[in-house]
PDB file of C-alpha atoms and ligand atoms in Angstrom:
ATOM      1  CA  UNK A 166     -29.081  52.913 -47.560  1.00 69.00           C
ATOM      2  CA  UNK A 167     -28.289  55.505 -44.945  1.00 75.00           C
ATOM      3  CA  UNK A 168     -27.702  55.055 -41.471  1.00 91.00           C
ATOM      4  CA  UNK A 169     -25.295  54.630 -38.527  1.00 94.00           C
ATOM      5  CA  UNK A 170     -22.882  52.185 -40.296  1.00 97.00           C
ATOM      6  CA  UNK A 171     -22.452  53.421 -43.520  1.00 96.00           C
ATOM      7  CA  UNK A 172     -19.216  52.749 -45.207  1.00 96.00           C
ATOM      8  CA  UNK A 173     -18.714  49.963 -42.418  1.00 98.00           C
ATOM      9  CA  UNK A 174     -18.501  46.235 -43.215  1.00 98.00           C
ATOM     10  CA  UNK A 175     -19.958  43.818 -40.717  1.00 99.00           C
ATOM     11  CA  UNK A 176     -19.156  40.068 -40.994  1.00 99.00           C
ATOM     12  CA  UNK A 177     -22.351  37.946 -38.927  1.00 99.00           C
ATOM     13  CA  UNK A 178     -20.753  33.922 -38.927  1.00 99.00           C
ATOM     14  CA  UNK A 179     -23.805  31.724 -39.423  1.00 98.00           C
ATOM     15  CA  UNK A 180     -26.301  34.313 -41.053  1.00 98.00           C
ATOM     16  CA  UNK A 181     -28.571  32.385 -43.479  1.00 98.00           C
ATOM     17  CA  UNK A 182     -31.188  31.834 -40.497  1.00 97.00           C
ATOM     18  CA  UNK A 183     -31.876  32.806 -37.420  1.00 97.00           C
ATOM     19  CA  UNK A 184     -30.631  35.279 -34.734  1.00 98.00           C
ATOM     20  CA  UNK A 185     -28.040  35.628 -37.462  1.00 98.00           C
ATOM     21  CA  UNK A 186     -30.078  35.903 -40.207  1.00 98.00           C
ATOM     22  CA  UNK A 187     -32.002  38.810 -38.571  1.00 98.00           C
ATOM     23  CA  UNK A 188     -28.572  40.401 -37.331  1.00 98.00           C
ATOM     24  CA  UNK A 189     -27.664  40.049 -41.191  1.00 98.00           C
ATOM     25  CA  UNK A 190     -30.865  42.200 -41.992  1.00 98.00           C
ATOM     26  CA  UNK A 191     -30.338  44.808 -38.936  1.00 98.00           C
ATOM     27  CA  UNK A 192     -27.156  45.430 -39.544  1.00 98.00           C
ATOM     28  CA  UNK A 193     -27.684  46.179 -43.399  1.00 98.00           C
ATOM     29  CA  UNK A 194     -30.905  48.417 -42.500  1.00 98.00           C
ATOM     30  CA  UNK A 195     -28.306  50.515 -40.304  1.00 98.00           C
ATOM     31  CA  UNK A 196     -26.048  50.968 -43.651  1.00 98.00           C
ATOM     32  CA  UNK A 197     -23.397  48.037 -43.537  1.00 98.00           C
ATOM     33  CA  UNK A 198     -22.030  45.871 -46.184  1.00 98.00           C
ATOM     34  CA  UNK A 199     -22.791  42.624 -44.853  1.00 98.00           C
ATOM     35  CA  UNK A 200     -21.143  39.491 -45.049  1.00 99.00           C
ATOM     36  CA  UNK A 201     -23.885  36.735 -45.041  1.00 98.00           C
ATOM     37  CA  UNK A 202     -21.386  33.504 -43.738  1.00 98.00           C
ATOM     38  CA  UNK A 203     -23.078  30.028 -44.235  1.00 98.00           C
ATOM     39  CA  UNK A 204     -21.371  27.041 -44.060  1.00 98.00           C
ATOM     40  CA  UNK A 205     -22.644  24.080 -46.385  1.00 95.00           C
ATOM     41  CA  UNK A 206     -25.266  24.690 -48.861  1.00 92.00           C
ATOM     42  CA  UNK A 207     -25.817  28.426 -50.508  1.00 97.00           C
ATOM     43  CA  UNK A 208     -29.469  28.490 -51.314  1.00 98.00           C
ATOM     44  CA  UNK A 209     -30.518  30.148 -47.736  1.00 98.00           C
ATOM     45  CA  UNK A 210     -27.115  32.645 -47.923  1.00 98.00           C
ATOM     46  CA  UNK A 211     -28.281  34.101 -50.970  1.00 98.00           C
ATOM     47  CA  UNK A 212     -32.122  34.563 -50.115  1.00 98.00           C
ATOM     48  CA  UNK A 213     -30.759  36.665 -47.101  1.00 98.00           C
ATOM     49  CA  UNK A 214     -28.400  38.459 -49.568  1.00 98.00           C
ATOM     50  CA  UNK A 215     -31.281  39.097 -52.204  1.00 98.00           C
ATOM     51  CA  UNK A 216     -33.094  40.184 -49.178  1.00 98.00           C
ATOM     52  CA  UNK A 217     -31.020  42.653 -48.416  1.00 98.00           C
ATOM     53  CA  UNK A 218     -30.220  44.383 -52.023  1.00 98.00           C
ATOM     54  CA  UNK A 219     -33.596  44.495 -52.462  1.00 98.00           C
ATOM     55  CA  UNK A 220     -34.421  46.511 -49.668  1.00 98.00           C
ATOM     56  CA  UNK A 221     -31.341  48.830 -51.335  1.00 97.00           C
ATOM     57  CA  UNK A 222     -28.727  47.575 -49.260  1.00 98.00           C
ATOM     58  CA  UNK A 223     -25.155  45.907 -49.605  1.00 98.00           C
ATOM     59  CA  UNK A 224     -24.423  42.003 -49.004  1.00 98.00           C
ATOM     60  CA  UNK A 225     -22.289  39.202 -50.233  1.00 98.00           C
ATOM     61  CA  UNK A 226     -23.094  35.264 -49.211  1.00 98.00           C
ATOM     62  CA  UNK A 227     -19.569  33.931 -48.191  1.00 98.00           C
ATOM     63  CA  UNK A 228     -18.874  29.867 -47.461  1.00 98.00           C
ATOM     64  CA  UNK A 229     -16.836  28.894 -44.309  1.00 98.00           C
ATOM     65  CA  UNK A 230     -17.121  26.331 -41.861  1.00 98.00           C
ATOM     66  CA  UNK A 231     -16.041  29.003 -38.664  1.00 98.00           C
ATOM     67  CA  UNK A 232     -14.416  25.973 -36.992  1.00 98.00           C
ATOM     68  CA  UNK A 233     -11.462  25.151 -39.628  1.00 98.00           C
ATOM     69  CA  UNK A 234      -8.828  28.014 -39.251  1.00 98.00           C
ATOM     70  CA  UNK A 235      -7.961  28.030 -43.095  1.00 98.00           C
ATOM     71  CA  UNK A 236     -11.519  28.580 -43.917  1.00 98.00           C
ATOM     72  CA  UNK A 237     -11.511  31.217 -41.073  1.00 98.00           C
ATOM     73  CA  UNK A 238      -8.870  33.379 -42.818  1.00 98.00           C
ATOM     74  CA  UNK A 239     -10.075  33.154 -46.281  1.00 98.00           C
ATOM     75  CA  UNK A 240     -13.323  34.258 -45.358  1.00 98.00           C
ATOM     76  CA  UNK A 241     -11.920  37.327 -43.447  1.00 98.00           C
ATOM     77  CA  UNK A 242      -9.447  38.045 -46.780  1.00 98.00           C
ATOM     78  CA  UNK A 243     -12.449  37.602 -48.680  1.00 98.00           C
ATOM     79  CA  UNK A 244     -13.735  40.380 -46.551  1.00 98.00           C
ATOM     80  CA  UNK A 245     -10.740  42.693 -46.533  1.00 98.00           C
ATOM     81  CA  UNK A 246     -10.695  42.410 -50.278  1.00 98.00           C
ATOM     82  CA  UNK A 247     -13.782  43.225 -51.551  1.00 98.00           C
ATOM     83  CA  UNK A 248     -14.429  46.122 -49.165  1.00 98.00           C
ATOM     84  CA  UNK A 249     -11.099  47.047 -47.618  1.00 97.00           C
ATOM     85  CA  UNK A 250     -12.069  47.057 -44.116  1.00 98.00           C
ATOM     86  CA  UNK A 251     -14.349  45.030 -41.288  1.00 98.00           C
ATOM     87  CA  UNK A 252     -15.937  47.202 -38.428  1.00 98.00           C
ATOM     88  CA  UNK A 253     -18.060  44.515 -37.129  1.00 99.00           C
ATOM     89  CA  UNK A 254     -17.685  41.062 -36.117  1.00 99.00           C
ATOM     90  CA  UNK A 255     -21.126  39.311 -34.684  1.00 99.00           C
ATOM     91  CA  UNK A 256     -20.168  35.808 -33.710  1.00 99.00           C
ATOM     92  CA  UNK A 257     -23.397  34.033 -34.200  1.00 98.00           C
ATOM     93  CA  UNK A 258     -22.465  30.672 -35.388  1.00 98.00           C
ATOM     94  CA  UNK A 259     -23.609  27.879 -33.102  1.00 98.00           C
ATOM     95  CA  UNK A 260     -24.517  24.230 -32.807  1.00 98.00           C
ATOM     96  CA  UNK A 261     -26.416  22.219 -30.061  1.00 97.00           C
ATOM     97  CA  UNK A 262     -25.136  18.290 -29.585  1.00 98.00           C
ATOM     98  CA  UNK A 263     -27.653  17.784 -26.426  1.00 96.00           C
ATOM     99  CA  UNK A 264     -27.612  14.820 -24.694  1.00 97.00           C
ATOM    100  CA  UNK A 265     -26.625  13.768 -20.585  1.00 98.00           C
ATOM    101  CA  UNK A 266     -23.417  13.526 -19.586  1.00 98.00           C
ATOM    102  CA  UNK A 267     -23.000  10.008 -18.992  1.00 98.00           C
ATOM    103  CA  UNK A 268     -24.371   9.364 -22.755  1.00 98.00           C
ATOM    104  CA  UNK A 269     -22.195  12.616 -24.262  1.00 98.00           C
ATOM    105  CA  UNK A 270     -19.785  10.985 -26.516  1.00 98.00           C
ATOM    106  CA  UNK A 271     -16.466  12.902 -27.242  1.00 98.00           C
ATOM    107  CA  UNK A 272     -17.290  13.303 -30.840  1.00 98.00           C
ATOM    108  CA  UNK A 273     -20.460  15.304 -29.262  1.00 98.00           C
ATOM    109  CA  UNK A 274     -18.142  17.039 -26.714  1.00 98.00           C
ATOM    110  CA  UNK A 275     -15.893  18.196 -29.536  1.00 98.00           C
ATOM    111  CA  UNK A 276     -18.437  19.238 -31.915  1.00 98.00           C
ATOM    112  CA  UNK A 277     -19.608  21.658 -30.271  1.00 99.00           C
ATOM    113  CA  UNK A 278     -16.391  23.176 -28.621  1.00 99.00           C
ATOM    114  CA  UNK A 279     -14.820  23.428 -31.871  1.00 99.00           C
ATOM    115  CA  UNK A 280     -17.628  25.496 -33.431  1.00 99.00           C
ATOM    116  CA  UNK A 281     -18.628  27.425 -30.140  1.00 99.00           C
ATOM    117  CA  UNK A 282     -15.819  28.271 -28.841  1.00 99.00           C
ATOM    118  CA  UNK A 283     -12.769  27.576 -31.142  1.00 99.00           C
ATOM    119  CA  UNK A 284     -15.250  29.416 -33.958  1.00 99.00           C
ATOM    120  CA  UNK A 285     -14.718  32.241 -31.636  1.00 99.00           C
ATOM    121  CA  UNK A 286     -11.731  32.261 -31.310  1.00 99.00           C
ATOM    122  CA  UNK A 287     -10.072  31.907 -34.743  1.00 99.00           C
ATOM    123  CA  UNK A 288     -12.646  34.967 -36.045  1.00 99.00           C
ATOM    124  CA  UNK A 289     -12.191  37.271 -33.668  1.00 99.00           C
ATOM    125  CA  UNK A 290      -8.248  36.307 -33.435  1.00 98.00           C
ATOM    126  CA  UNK A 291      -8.239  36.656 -37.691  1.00 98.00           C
ATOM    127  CA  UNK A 292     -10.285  40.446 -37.660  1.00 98.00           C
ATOM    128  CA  UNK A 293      -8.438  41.623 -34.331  1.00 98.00           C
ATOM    129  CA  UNK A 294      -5.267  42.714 -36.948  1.00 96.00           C
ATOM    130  CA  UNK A 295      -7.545  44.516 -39.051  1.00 98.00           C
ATOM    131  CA  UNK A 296      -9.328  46.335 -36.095  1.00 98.00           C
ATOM    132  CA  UNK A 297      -5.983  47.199 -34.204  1.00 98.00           C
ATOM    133  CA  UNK A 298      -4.607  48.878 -37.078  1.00 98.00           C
ATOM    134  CA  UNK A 299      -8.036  50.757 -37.901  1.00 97.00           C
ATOM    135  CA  UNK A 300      -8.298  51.648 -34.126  1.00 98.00           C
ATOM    136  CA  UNK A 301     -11.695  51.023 -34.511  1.00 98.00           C
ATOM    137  CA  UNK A 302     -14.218  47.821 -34.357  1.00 98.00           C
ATOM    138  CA  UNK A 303     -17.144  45.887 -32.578  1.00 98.00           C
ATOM    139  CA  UNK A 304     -16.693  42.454 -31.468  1.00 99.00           C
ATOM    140  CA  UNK A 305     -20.151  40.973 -30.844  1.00 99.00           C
ATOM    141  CA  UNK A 306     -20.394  37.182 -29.445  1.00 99.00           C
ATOM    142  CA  UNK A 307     -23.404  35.056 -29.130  1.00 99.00           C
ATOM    143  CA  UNK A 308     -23.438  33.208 -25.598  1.00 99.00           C
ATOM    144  CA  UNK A 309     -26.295  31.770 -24.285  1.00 98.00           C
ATOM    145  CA  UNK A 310     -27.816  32.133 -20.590  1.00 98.00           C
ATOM    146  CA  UNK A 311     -26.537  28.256 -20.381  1.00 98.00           C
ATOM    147  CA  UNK A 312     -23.822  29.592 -20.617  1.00 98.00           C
ATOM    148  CA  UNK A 313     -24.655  31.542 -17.089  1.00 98.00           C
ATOM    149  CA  UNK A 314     -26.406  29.151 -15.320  1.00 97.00           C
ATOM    150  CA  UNK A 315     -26.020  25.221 -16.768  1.00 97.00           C
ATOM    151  CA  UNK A 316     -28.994  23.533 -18.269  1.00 94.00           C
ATOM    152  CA  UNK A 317     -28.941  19.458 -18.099  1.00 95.00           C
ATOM    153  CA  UNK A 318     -28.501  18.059 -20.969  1.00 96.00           C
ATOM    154  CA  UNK A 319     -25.766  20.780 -22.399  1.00 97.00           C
ATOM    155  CA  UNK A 320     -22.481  20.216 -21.179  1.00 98.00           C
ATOM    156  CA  UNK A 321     -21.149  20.288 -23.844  1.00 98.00           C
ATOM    157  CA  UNK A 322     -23.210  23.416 -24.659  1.00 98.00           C
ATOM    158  CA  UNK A 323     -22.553  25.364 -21.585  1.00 98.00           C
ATOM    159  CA  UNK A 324     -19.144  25.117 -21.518  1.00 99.00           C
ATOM    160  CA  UNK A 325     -18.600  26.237 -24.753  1.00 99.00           C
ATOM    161  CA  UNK A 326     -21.104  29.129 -24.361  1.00 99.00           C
ATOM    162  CA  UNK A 327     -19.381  29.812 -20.670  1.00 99.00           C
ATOM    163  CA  UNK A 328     -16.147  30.302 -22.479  1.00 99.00           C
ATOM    164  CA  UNK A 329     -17.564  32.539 -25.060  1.00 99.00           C
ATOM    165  CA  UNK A 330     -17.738  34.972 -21.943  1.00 99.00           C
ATOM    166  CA  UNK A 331     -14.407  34.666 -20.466  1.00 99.00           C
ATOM    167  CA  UNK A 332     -12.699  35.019 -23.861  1.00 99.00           C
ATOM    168  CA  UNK A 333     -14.993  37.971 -24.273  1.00 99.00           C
ATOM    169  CA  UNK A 334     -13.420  39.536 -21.495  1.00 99.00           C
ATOM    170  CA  UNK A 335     -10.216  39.159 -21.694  1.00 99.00           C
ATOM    171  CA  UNK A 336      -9.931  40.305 -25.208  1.00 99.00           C
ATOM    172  CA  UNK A 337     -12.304  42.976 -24.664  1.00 99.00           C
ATOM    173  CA  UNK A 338      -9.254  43.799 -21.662  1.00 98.00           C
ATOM    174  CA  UNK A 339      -6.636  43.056 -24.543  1.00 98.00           C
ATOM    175  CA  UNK A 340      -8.578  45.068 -27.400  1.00 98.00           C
ATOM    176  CA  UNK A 341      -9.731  48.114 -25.310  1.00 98.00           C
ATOM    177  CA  UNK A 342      -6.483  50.462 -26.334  1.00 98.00           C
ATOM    178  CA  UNK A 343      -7.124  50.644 -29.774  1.00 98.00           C
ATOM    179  CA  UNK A 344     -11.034  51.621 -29.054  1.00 98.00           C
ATOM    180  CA  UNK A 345     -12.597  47.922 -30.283  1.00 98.00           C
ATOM    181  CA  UNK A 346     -14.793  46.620 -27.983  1.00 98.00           C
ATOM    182  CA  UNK A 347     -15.841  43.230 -27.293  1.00 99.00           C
ATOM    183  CA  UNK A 348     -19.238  42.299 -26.037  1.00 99.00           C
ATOM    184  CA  UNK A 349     -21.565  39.322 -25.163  1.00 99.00           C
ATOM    185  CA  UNK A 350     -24.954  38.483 -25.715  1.00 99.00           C
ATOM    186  CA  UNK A 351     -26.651  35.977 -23.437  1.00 98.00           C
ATOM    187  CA  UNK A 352     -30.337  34.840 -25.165  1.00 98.00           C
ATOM    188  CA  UNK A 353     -32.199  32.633 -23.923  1.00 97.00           C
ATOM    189  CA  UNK A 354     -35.411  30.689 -25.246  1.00 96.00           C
ATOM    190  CA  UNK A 355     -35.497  32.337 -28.708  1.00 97.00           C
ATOM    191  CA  UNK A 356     -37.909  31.015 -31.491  1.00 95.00           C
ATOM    192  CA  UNK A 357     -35.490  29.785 -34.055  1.00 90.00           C
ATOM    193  CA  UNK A 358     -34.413  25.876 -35.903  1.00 85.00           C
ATOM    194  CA  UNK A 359     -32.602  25.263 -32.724  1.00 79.00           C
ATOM    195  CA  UNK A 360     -35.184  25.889 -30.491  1.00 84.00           C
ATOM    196  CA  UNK A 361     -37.387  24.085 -32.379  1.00 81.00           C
ATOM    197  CA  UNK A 362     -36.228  20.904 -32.013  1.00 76.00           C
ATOM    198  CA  UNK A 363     -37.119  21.348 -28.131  1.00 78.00           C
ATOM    199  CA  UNK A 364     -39.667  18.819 -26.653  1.00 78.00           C
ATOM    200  CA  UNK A 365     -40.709  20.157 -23.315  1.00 81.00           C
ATOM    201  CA  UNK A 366     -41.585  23.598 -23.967  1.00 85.00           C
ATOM    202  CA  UNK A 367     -44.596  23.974 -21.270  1.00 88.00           C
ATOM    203  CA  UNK A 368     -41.401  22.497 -18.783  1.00 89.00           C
ATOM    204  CA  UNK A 369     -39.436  25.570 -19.936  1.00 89.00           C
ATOM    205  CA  UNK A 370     -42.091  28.426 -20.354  1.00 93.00           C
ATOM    206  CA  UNK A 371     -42.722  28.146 -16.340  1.00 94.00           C
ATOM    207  CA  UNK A 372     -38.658  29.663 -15.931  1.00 94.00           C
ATOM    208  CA  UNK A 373     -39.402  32.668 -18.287  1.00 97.00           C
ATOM    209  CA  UNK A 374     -40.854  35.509 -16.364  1.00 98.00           C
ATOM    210  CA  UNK A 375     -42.160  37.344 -19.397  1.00 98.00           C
ATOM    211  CA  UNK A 376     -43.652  33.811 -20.046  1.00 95.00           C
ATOM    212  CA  UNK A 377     -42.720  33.624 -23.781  1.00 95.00           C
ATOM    213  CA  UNK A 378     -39.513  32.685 -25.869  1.00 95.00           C
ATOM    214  CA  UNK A 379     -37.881  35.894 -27.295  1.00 97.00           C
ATOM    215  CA  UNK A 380     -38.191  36.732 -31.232  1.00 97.00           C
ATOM    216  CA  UNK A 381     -34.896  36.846 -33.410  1.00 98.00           C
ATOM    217  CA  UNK A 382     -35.905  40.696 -33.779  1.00 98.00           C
ATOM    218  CA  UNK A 383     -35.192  40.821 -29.942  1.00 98.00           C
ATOM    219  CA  UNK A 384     -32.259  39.524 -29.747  1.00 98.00           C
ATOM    220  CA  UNK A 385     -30.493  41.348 -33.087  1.00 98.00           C
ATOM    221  CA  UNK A 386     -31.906  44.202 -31.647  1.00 98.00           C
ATOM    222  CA  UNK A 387     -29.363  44.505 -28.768  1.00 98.00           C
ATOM    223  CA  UNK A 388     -27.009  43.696 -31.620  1.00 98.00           C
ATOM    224  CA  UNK A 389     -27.972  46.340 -33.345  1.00 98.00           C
ATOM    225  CA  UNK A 390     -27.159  48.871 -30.705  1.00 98.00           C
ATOM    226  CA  UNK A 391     -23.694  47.410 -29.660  1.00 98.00           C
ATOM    227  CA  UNK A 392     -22.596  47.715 -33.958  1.00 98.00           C
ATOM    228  CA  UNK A 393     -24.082  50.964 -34.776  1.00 98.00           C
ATOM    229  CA  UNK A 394     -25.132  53.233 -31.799  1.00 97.00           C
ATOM    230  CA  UNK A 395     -22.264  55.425 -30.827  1.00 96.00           C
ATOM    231  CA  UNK A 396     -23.403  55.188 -27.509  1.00 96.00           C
ATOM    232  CA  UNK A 397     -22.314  51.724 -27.271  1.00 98.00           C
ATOM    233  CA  UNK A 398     -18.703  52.436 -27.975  1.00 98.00           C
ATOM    234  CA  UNK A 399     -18.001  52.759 -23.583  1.00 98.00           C
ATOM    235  CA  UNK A 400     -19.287  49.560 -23.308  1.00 98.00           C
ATOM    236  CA  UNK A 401     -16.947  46.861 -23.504  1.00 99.00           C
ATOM    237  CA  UNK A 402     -16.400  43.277 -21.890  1.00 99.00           C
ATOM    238  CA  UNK A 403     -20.119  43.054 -20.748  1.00 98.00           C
ATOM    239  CA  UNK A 404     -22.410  39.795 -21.042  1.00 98.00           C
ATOM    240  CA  UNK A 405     -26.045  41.292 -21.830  1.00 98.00           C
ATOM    241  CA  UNK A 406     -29.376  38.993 -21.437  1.00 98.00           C
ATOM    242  CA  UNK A 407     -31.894  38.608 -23.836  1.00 98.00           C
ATOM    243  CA  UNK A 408     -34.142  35.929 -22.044  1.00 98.00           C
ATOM    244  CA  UNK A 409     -37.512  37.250 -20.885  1.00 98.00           C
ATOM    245  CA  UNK A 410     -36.261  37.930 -17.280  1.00 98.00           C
ATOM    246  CA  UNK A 411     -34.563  33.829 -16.889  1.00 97.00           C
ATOM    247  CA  UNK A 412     -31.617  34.985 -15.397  1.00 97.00           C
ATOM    248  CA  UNK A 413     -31.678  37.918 -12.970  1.00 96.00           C
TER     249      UNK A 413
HETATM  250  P1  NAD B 642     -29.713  28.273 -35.960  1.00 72.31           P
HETATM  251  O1  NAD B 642     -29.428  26.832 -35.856  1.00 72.31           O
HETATM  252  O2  NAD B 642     -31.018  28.730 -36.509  1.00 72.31           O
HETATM  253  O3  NAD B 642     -28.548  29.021 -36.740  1.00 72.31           O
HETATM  254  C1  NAD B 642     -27.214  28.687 -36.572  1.00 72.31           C
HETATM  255  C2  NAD B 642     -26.473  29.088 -37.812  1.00 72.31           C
HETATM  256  O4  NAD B 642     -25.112  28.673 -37.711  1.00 72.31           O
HETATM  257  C3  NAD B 642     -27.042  28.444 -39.075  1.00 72.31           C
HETATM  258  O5  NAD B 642     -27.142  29.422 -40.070  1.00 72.31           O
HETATM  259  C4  NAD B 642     -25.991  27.407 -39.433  1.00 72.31           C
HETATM  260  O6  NAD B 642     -25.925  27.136 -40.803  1.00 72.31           O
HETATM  261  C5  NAD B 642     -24.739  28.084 -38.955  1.00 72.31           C
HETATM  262  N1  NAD B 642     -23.626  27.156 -38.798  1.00 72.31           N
HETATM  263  C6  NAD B 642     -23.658  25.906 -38.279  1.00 72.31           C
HETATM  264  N2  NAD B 642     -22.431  25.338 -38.346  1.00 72.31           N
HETATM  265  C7  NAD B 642     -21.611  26.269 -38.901  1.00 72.31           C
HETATM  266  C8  NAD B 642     -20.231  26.287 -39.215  1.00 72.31           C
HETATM  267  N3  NAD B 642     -19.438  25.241 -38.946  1.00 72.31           N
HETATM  268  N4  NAD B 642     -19.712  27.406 -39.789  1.00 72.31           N
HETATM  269  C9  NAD B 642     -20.499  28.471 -40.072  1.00 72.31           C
HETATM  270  N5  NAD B 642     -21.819  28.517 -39.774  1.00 72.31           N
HETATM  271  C10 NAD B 642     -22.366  27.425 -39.192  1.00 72.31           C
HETATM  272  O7  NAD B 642     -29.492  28.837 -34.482  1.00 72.31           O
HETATM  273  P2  NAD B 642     -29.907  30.199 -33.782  1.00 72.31           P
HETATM  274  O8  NAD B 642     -30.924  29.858 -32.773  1.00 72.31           O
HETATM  275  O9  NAD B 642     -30.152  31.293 -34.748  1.00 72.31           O
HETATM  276  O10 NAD B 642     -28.554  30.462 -32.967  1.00 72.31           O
HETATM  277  C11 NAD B 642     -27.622  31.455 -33.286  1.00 72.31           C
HETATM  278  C12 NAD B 642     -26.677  31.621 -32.106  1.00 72.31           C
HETATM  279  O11 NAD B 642     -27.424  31.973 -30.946  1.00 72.31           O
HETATM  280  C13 NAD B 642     -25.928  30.353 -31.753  1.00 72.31           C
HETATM  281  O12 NAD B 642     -24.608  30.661 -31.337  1.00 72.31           O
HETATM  282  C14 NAD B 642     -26.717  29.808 -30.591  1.00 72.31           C
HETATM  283  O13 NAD B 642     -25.944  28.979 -29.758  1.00 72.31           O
HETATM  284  C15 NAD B 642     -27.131  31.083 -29.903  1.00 72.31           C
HETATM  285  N6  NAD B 642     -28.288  30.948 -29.028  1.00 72.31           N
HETATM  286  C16 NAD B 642     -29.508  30.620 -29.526  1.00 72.31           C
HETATM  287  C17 NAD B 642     -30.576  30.498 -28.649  1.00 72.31           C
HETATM  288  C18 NAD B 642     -31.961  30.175 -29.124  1.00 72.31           C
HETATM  289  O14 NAD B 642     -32.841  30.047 -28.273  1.00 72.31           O
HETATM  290  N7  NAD B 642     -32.210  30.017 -30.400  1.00 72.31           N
HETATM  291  C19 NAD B 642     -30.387  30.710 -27.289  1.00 72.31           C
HETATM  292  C20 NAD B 642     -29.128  31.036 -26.822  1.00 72.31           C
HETATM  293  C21 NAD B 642     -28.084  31.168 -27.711  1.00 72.31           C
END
């Protein structure tokens, strides 16, 4: 493989399926090693992985649940010592626990914090050494336009997803002196699993200007450019929308 991130090493958290999944196969077109994180079973990991070497690239399927520190730093050590350095961090992992407020149990609260916003967190907190010291590295973090503008049924969800953003730009303010930037992506309706699972589609389609959901190719597309394009390094601490025009 040749391409803008050759001889870089991209971990995407959550990359067996997806909008990490398709991240995982974006970032490997553009020349990365890739780090294919999954957290239970490793059937799905290692399709994306065969996927990749196939198509004459470079992947390993690591395990680790992105909410439990331990497992946080052995997958970035992992990392560090198979190829010696991590340019890119997408964090992609993400769960929904949807239900109103007055029937959200805490269990369902925490859930979903400690994966979508603690997740955050402890990865970017456990590469941010690595970067420093490189003076060099892309911090990529999935949000969600709930995250922007509430949607009932995902408290839990929103909160998480708004804190994703202010984290973003604080340690995008934090990371900026040593040339790593720190972005956010914002997608909205995206065919995936998660979006599956979503009764009232018709409900939602009338909010989407473009009058669609968005493809995972869409959305790891923006990804794309924020990892590899050297353009992208003077852009730091931004949320960016990939939603079909829902939030404007
Ligand atoms: P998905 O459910 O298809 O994929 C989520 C991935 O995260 C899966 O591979 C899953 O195995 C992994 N994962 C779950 N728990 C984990 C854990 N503890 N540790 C490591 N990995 C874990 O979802 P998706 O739609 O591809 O979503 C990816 C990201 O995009 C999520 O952060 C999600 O919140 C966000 N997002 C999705 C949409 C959408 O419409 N699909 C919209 C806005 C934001």
């Amino acid at each position: 493989m040749t391409g803008a991130m050759q001889d870089q090493v991209a971990i995407i958290t959550g990359s067996s399926r997806g909008i990490g999944k398709a991240a995982a196969l974006a970032l490997a077109a553009e020349g990365a090693s890739v780090v294919v994180n999954y957290a239970r079973s490793s059937a799905a990991a290692d399709e994306v992985v065969a996927e990749i070497t196939q198509a004459g690239g470079s992947a390993i399927a690591l395990q680790a649940d992105v909410s439990q520190e331990d497992q946080v730093d052995a997958l970035v050590k992992a990392t560090k010592d198979k190829f010696g350095r991590i340019d890119v961090l997408v964090n992609n992992a993400g769960i929904t626990r949807d239900t109103l407020l007055l029937r959200m149990k805490p269990a369902d609260w925490q859930a979903v914090i400690d994966l979508n916003l603690t997740g955050v967190f402890l990865c970017t907190r456990a590469v941010a050494k690595i970067m420093l010291k490189q003076r060099s590295g892309r911090i990529i973090n999935i949000s969600s336009v709930a995250g922007l503008m509430g949607n009932p049924g995902q408290a839990n969800y929103s909160a998480a997803k708004a804190g994703v953003i202010g984290f973003t730009k604080t340690v995008a303010k934090e990371m900026a002196g040593r040339s790593v930037t720190v972005n956010a992506v914002a997608p909205g309706f995206i065919e995936t699993d998660m979006t599956n699972e979503l009764p009232n589609t018709e409900e939602i389609l009338k909010y989407i200007p473009l009058g669609r959901y968005g493809q995972v190719s869409e959305v790891a597309g923006l990804i794309r450019f924020l990892a590899a394009d050297p353009a992208a390094a003077y852009i730091t601490g931004q949320v960016m929308n990939v939603d079909g025009g829902m939030v404007m």
